[in-house]
Short mmCIF file of C-alpha atoms in Angstrom, two decimals:
data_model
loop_
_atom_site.label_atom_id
_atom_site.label_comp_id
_atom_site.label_asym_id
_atom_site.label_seq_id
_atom_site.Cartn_x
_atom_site.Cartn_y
_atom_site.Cartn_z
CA UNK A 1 -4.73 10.56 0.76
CA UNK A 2 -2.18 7.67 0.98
CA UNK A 3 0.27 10.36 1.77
CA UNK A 4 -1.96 11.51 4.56
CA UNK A 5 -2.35 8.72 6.23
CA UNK A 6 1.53 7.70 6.11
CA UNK A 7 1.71 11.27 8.26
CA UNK A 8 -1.13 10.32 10.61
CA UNK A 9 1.08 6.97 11.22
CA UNK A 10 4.38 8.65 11.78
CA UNK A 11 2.88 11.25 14.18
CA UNK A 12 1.23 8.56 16.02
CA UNK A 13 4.12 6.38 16.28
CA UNK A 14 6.19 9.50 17.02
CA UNK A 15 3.66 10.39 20.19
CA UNK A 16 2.90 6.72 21.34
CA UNK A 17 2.74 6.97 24.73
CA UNK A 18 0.39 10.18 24.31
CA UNK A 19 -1.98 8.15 21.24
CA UNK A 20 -1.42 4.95 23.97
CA UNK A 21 -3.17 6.87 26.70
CA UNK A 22 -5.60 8.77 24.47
CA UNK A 23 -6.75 5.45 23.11
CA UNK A 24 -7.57 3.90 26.25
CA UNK A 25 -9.62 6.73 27.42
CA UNK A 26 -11.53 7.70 24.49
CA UNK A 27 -12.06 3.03 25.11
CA UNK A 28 -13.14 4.03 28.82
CA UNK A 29 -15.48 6.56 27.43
CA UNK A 30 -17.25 4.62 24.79
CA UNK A 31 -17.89 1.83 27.28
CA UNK A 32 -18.69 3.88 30.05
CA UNK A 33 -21.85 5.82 27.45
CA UNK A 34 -22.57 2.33 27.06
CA UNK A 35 -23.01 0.95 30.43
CA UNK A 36 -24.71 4.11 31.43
CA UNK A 37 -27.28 3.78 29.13
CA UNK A 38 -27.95 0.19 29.09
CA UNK A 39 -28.03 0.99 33.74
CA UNK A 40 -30.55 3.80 32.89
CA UNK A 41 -32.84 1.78 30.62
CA UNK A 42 -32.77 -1.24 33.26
CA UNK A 43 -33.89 1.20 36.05
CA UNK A 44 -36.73 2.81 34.10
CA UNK A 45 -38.35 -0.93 33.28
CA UNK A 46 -38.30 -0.78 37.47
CA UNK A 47 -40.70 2.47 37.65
CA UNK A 48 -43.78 1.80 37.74
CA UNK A 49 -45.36 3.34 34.42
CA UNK A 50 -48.69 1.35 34.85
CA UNK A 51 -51.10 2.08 36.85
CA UNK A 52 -53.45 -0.73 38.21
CA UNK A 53 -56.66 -0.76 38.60
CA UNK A 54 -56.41 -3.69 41.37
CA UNK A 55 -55.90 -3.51 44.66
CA UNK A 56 -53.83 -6.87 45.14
CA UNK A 57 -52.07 -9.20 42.92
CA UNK A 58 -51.78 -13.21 43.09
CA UNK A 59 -48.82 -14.52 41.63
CA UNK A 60 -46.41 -17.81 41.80
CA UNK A 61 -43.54 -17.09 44.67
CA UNK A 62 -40.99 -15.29 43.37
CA UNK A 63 -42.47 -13.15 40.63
CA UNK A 64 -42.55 -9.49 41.68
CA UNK A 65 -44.54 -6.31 39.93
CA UNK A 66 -42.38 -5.61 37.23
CA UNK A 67 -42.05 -9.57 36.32
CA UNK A 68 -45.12 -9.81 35.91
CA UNK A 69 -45.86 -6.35 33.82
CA UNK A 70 -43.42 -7.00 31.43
CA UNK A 71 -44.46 -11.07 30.79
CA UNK A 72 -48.15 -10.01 30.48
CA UNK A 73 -46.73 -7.29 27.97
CA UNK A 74 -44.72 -9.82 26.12
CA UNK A 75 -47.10 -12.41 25.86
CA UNK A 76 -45.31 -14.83 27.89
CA UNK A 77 -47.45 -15.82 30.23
CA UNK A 78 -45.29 -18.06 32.98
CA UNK A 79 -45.59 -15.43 35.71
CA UNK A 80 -49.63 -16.28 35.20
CA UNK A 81 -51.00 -18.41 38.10
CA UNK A 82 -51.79 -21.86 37.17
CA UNK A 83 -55.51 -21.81 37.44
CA UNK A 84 -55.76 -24.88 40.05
CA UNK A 85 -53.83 -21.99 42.20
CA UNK A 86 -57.04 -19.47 40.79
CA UNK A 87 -59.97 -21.51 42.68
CA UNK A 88 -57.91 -22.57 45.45
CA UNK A 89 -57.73 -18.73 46.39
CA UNK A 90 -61.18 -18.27 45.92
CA UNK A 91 -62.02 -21.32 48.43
CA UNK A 92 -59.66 -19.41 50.42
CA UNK A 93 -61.00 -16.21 50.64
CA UNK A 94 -64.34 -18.05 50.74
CA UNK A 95 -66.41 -15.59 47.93
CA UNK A 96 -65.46 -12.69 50.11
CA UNK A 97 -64.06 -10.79 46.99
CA UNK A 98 -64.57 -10.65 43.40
CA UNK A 99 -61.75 -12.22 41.45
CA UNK A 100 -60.63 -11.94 37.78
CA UNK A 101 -57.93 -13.93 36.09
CA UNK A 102 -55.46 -14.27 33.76
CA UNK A 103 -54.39 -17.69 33.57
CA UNK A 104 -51.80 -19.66 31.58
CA UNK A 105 -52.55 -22.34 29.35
CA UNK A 106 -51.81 -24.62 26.70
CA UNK A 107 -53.95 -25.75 23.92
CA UNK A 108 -52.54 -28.00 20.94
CA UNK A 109 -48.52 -27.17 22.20
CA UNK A 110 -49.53 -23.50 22.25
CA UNK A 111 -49.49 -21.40 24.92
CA UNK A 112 -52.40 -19.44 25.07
CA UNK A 113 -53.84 -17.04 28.21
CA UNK A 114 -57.51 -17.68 29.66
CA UNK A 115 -59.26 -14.85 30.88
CA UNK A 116 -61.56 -16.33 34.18
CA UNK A 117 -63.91 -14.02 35.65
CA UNK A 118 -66.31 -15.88 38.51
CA UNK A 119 -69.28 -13.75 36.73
CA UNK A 120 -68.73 -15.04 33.23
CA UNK A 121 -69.85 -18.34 32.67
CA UNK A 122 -67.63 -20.17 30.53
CA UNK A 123 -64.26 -19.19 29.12
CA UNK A 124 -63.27 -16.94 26.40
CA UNK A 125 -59.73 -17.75 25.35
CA UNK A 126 -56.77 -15.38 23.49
CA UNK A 127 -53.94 -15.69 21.63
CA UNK A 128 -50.80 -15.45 22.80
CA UNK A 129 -48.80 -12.41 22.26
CA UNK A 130 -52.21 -10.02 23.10
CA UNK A 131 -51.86 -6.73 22.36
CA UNK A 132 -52.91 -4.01 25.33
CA UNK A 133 -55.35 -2.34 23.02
CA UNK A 134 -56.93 -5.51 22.29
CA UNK A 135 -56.17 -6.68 26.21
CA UNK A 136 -57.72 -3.36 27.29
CA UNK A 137 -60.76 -3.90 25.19
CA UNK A 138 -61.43 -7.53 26.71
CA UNK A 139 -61.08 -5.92 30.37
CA UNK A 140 -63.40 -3.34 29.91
CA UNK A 141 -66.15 -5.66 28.43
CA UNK A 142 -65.81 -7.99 31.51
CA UNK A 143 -65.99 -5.07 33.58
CA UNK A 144 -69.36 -5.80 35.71
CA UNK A 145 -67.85 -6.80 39.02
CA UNK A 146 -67.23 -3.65 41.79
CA UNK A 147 -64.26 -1.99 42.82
CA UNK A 148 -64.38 -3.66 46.11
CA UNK A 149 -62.09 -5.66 45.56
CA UNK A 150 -59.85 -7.72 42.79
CA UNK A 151 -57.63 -10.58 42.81
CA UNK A 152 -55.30 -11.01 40.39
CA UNK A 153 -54.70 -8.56 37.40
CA UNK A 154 -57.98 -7.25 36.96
CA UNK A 155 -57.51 -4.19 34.07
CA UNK A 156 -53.76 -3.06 33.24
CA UNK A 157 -53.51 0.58 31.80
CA UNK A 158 -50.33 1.69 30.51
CA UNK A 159 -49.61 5.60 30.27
CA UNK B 1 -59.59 -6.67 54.69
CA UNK B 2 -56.36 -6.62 51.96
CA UNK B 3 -54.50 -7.19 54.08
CA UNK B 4 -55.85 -9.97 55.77
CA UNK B 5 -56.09 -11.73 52.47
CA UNK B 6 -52.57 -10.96 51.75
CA UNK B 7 -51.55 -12.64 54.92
CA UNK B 8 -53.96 -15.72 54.08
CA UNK B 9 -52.68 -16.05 50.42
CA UNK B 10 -48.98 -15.74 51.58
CA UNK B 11 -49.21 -18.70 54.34
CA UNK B 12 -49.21 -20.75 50.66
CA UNK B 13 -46.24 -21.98 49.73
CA UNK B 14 -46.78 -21.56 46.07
CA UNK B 15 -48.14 -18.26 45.97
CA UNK B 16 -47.87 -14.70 47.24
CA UNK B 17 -50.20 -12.06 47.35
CA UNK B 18 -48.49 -8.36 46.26
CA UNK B 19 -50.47 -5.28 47.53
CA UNK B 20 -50.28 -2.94 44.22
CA UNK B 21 -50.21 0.21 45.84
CA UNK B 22 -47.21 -0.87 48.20
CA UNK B 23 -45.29 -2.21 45.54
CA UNK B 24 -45.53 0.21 43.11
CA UNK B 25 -44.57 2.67 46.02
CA UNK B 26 -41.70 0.60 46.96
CA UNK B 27 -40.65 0.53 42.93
CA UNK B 28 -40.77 4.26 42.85
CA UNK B 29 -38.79 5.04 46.18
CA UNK B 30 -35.80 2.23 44.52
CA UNK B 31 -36.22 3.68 41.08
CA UNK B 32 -35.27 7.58 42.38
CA UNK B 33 -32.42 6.02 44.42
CA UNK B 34 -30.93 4.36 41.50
CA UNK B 35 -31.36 7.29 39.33
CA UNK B 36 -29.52 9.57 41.80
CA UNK B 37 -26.63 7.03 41.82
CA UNK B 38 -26.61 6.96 38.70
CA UNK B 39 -26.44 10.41 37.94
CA UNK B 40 -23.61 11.08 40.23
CA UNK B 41 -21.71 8.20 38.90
CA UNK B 42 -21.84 9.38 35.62
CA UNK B 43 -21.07 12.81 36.21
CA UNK B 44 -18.09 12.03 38.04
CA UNK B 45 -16.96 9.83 35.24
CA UNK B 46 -17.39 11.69 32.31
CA UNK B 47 -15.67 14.60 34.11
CA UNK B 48 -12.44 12.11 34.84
CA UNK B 49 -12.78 11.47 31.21
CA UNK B 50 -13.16 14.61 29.86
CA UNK B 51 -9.97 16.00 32.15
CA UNK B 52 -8.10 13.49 30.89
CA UNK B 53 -8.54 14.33 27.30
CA UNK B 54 -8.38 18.06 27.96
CA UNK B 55 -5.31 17.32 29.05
CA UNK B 56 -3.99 15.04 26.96
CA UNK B 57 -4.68 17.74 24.37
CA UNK B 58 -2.94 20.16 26.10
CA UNK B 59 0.20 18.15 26.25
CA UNK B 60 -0.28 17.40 22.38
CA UNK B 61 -1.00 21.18 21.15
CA UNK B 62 1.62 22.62 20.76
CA UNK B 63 3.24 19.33 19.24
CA UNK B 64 0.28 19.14 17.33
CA UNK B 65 0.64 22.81 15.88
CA UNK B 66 4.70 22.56 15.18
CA UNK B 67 3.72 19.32 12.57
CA UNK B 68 0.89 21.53 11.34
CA UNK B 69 3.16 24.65 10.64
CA UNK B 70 5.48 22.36 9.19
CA UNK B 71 2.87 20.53 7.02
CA UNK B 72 1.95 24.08 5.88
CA UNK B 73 5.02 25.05 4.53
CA UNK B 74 5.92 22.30 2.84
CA UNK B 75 2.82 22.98 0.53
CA UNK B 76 0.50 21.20 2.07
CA UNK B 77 -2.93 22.68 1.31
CA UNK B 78 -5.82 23.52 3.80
CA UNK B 79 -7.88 20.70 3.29
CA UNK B 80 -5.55 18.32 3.41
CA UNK B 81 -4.14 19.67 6.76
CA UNK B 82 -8.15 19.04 7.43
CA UNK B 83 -8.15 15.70 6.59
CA UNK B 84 -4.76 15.09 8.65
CA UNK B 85 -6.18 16.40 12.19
CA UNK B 86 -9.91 14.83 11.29
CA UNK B 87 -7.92 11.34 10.85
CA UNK B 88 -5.91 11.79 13.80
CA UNK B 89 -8.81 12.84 15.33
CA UNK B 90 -10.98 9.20 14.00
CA UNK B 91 -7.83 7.31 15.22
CA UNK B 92 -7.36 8.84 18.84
CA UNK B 93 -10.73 8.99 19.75
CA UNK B 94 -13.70 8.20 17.55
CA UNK B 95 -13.07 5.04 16.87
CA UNK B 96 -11.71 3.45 20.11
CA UNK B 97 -14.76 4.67 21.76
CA UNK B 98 -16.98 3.66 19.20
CA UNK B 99 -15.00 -0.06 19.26
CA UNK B 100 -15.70 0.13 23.91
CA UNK B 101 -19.45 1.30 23.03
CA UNK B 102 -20.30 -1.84 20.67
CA UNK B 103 -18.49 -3.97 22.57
CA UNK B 104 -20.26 -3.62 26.03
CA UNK B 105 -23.34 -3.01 23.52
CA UNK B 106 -22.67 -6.94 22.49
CA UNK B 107 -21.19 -8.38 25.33
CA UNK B 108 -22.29 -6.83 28.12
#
């Protein structure tokens, strides 16, 4: 084995500049696989592999679609809108629509989500780090307002 | 009537109003751009890269084959002329592409 690799060394010292190039490709190659797939994997978090069942979404400036998919996903709820920001809109739209909220919040230095619907009295508060079976399951039990319309995230289906 | 919500919530400062449909339309149409340039990008690359080690090889072979007949006849057996083109091979190119994929894996 020893003896092998003493011949492996001599021919590749013998044919440096060819080993010198062949190197630097096979480098180029490796990184380049790389690169590729970590480009491919950020441009499929950009399709859109939800699908909403809201017609418009209110969010903080500066948060787009996919921000907010993948914090509500994650549990991290900063893309949420504070909800001072959630009754403002509804004196805005003055009770023209039916809203339904996910809102940020922190209770004893955790940060926990509120769901606000303007039909439920009261609030019913989850844990951080929801999962969407468990997220799906709380939308479809506060279900009772029409399609017309909804602010906010209303239900979030994944495929 | 969206709209016209849209434009009311967007006259905030702190928020904006996204129209789902649009957006998710707009993700799609960037999504199948990006892909396309992508896919050309790659294809182009991996064919440089490929060339360049077909060639490379083609320079080497008959190099290659002159150590092999001579490794051969100086009682070498056939699995040890085995192991000397596999670790050739692990030198050249396994492991410096290996070494440029964890790399940009880690700190990239």
């Amino acid at each position: 084995m020893k003896k092998i690799f003493w011949l492996v060394r001599t021919e590749i010292v013998q044919s440096k500049s060819y080993f010198t190039l062949i190197f630097f490709t096979a480098l180029v190659m490796g990184s380049s696989f790389s690169l590729i797939k970590k480009a491919e994997k950020k441009i499929l978090e950009i399709s859109s592999e939800a699908s909403w069942d809201a017609d418009i979404l209110v969010v903080p400036k500066g948060i787009t679609l996919i921000d907010f998919k993948k914090e509500i996903l994650s549990g991290d709820s900063s893309a949420l809108i504070p909800e001072a920001l959630f009754d403002t809109t509804l004196q805005i739209t003055k009770g023209a629509i039916k809203a339904t909220a996910l809102l940020p919040f922190k209770k004893e230095n955790r940060i926990e989500v509120m769901f606000k619907g303007d039909q439920d009295v009261g609030l019913n508060w989850l844990r951080l780090l929801l999962s969407l079976t468990k997220l799906k399951t709380l939308t479809k039990q506060k279900n009772g307002a029409t399609k017309l319309l909804r602010v906010f995230l209303s239900r979030l289906h994944l495929r | 009537m969206i709209k016209e919500i849209k434009e009311l919530i967007d006259r905030k400062t702190v928020a904006q109003a996204i129209v789902i449909n649009q957006q998710v339309k707009n993700d799609d149409e960037t999504r199948d751009q990006l892909q396309k340039a992508l896919t050309s990008y790659a294809s182009v690359l991996l064919a440089m890269i490929f060339l360049t080690i077909g060639s490379l090889y083609l320079i080497m072979k008959n190099r290659l084959k002159i150590s092999l007949i001579i490794l051969d006849e100086i009682g070498f057996s056939k699995i040890q002329l085995l192991q000397f083109s596999l670790q050739l091979f692990i030198i050249s190119i396994f492991l410096p592409s290996t070494f440029g994929f964890i790399f940009v894996e880690i700190f990239l």
